[in-house]
JSON list of C-alpha atoms in Angstrom, two decimals:
[
{"chain": "A", "resi": 71, "resn": "GLY", "atom": "CA", "xyz": [113.96, 72.23, 94.28]},
{"chain": "A", "resi": 72, "resn": "SER", "atom": "CA", "xyz": [115.92, 74.33, 96.69]},
{"chain": "A", "resi": 73, "resn": "GLY", "atom": "CA", "xyz": [114.02, 73.17, 99.76]},
{"chain": "A", "resi": 74, "resn": "SER", "atom": "CA", "xyz": [113.63, 75.37, 102.77]},
{"chain": "A", "resi": 75, "resn": "LEU", "atom": "CA", "xyz": [117.09, 76.97, 102.49]},
{"chain": "A", "resi": 76, "resn": "PRO", "atom": "CA", "xyz": [117.59, 78.22, 98.93]},
{"chain": "A", "resi": 77, "resn": "GLU", "atom": "CA", "xyz": [121.18, 78.91, 97.93]},
{"chain": "A", "resi": 78, "resn": "LYS", "atom": "CA", "xyz": [120.37, 81.94, 95.78]},
{"chain": "A", "resi": 79, "resn": "LYS", "atom": "CA", "xyz": [118.17, 84.91, 96.50]},
{"chain": "A", "resi": 80, "resn": "ILE", "atom": "CA", "xyz": [115.64, 86.00, 93.92]},
{"chain": "A", "resi": 81, "resn": "GLU", "atom": "CA", "xyz": [115.59, 89.75, 93.44]},
{"chain": "A", "resi": 82, "resn": "SER", "atom": "CA", "xyz": [112.21, 91.37, 93.57]},
{"chain": "A", "resi": 83, "resn": "ILE", "atom": "CA", "xyz": [110.32, 94.52, 94.30]},
{"chain": "A", "resi": 84, "resn": "ALA", "atom": "CA", "xyz": [107.43, 94.88, 96.72]},
{"chain": "A", "resi": 85, "resn": "LEU", "atom": "CA", "xyz": [104.57, 97.32, 96.93]},
{"chain": "A", "resi": 86, "resn": "GLU", "atom": "CA", "xyz": [104.16, 98.73, 100.43]},
{"chain": "A", "resi": 87, "resn": "PHE", "atom": "CA", "xyz": [100.97, 99.96, 102.01]},
{"chain": "A", "resi": 88, "resn": "ARG", "atom": "CA", "xyz": [99.78, 101.38, 105.26]},
{"chain": "A", "resi": 89, "resn": "ASP", "atom": "CA", "xyz": [96.18, 102.05, 106.16]},
{"chain": "A", "resi": 90, "resn": "GLN", "atom": "CA", "xyz": [95.44, 105.75, 105.92]},
{"chain": "A", "resi": 91, "resn": "GLY", "atom": "CA", "xyz": [95.94, 107.19, 109.35]},
{"chain": "A", "resi": 92, "resn": "SER", "atom": "CA", "xyz": [97.55, 103.94, 110.46]},
{"chain": "A", "resi": 93, "resn": "ARG", "atom": "CA", "xyz": [99.13, 104.21, 113.89]},
{"chain": "A", "resi": 94, "resn": "GLY", "atom": "CA", "xyz": [99.76, 100.62, 114.80]},
{"chain": "A", "resi": 95, "resn": "LYS", "atom": "CA", "xyz": [100.03, 97.01, 113.83]},
{"chain": "A", "resi": 96, "resn": "GLY", "atom": "CA", "xyz": [96.33, 96.33, 114.41]},
{"chain": "A", "resi": 97, "resn": "GLN", "atom": "CA", "xyz": [95.29, 98.65, 111.60]},
{"chain": "A", "resi": 98, "resn": "VAL", "atom": "CA", "xyz": [97.89, 97.19, 109.22]},
{"chain": "A", "resi": 99, "resn": "GLU", "atom": "CA", "xyz": [96.59, 93.71, 110.08]},
{"chain": "A", "resi": 100, "resn": "GLU", "atom": "CA", "xyz": [93.10, 94.91, 109.16]},
{"chain": "A", "resi": 101, "resn": "LEU", "atom": "CA", "xyz": [94.43, 96.16, 105.82]},
{"chain": "A", "resi": 102, "resn": "ALA", "atom": "CA", "xyz": [96.06, 92.76, 105.19]},
{"chain": "A", "resi": 103, "resn": "LYS", "atom": "CA", "xyz": [92.74, 91.09, 106.04]},
{"chain": "A", "resi": 104, "resn": "LYS", "atom": "CA", "xyz": [90.94, 93.26, 103.47]},
{"chain": "A", "resi": 105, "resn": "PHE", "atom": "CA", "xyz": [93.33, 91.99, 100.78]},
{"chain": "A", "resi": 106, "resn": "ARG", "atom": "CA", "xyz": [93.14, 88.34, 101.95]},
{"chain": "A", "resi": 107, "resn": "THR", "atom": "CA", "xyz": [89.36, 88.12, 102.19]},
{"chain": "A", "resi": 108, "resn": "ARG", "atom": "CA", "xyz": [88.53, 89.32, 98.70]},
{"chain": "A", "resi": 109, "resn": "ILE", "atom": "CA", "xyz": [86.93, 86.94, 96.17]},
{"chain": "A", "resi": 110, "resn": "ASN", "atom": "CA", "xyz": [90.38, 86.90, 94.50]},
{"chain": "A", "resi": 111, "resn": "PRO", "atom": "CA", "xyz": [92.63, 87.09, 97.57]},
{"chain": "A", "resi": 112, "resn": "VAL", "atom": "CA", "xyz": [95.95, 88.92, 97.59]},
{"chain": "A", "resi": 113, "resn": "VAL", "atom": "CA", "xyz": [98.43, 87.57, 100.12]},
{"chain": "A", "resi": 114, "resn": "GLY", "atom": "CA", "xyz": [101.28, 89.72, 101.33]},
{"chain": "A", "resi": 115, "resn": "TYR", "atom": "CA", "xyz": [103.18, 90.14, 104.55]},
{"chain": "A", "resi": 116, "resn": "ILE", "atom": "CA", "xyz": [103.51, 92.64, 107.40]},
{"chain": "A", "resi": 117, "resn": "HIS", "atom": "CA", "xyz": [106.85, 94.06, 108.48]},
{"chain": "A", "resi": 118, "resn": "LYS", "atom": "CA", "xyz": [107.36, 97.06, 110.77]},
{"chain": "A", "resi": 119, "resn": "ASP", "atom": "CA", "xyz": [103.74, 98.28, 110.55]},
{"chain": "A", "resi": 120, "resn": "MET", "atom": "CA", "xyz": [103.68, 98.13, 106.76]},
{"chain": "A", "resi": 121, "resn": "TYR", "atom": "CA", "xyz": [101.88, 95.66, 104.47]},
{"chain": "A", "resi": 122, "resn": "TYR", "atom": "CA", "xyz": [103.89, 94.38, 101.50]},
{"chain": "A", "resi": 123, "resn": "ILE", "atom": "CA", "xyz": [102.91, 92.61, 98.30]},
{"chain": "A", "resi": 124, "resn": "ASP", "atom": "CA", "xyz": [105.99, 91.02, 96.76]},
{"chain": "A", "resi": 125, "resn": "LEU", "atom": "CA", "xyz": [105.75, 91.18, 92.98]},
{"chain": "A", "resi": 126, "resn": "LYS", "atom": "CA", "xyz": [107.83, 88.04, 92.48]},
{"chain": "A", "resi": 127, "resn": "ALA", "atom": "CA", "xyz": [104.74, 86.20, 93.72]},
{"chain": "A", "resi": 128, "resn": "ILE", "atom": "CA", "xyz": [102.47, 87.80, 91.08]},
{"chain": "A", "resi": 129, "resn": "LEU", "atom": "CA", "xyz": [102.32, 86.53, 87.50]},
{"chain": "A", "resi": 130, "resn": "THR", "atom": "CA", "xyz": [102.32, 89.18, 84.79]},
{"chain": "A", "resi": 131, "resn": "GLU", "atom": "CA", "xyz": [98.84, 88.15, 83.65]},
{"chain": "A", "resi": 132, "resn": "GLN", "atom": "CA", "xyz": [97.61, 88.74, 87.23]},
{"chain": "A", "resi": 133, "resn": "TYR", "atom": "CA", "xyz": [98.61, 92.43, 87.25]},
{"chain": "A", "resi": 134, "resn": "PRO", "atom": "CA", "xyz": [95.15, 93.69, 86.16]},
{"chain": "A", "resi": 135, "resn": "ASP", "atom": "CA", "xyz": [93.55, 91.74, 89.04]},
{"chain": "A", "resi": 136, "resn": "LEU", "atom": "CA", "xyz": [96.13, 93.13, 91.47]},
{"chain": "A", "resi": 137, "resn": "ILE", "atom": "CA", "xyz": [95.48, 96.70, 90.30]},
{"chain": "A", "resi": 138, "resn": "LYS", "atom": "CA", "xyz": [91.74, 96.12, 90.75]},
{"chain": "A", "resi": 139, "resn": "ALA", "atom": "CA", "xyz": [92.32, 94.74, 94.26]},
{"chain": "A", "resi": 140, "resn": "ILE", "atom": "CA", "xyz": [94.45, 97.73, 95.24]},
{"chain": "A", "resi": 141, "resn": "ASN", "atom": "CA", "xyz": [91.84, 100.17, 93.96]},
{"chain": "A", "resi": 142, "resn": "GLU", "atom": "CA", "xyz": [89.03, 98.35, 95.79]},
{"chain": "A", "resi": 143, "resn": "VAL", "atom": "CA", "xyz": [90.86, 98.03, 99.10]}
]
């Protein structure tokens, strides 16, 4: 494996979300919590008051579950 310092970057695309009416990190953290605490959790990351789901971490066969999660959250 490449360990903690990979030599090559893996290109990807991420979906970005903000809570409707979001005006701060606290609300984006709440949005992230809604994704994480589902029966089928979705784990993303927060950067600059936005929540991101990196698609390189999602298998193609998981797309229907991800779409369902987005619609429910």
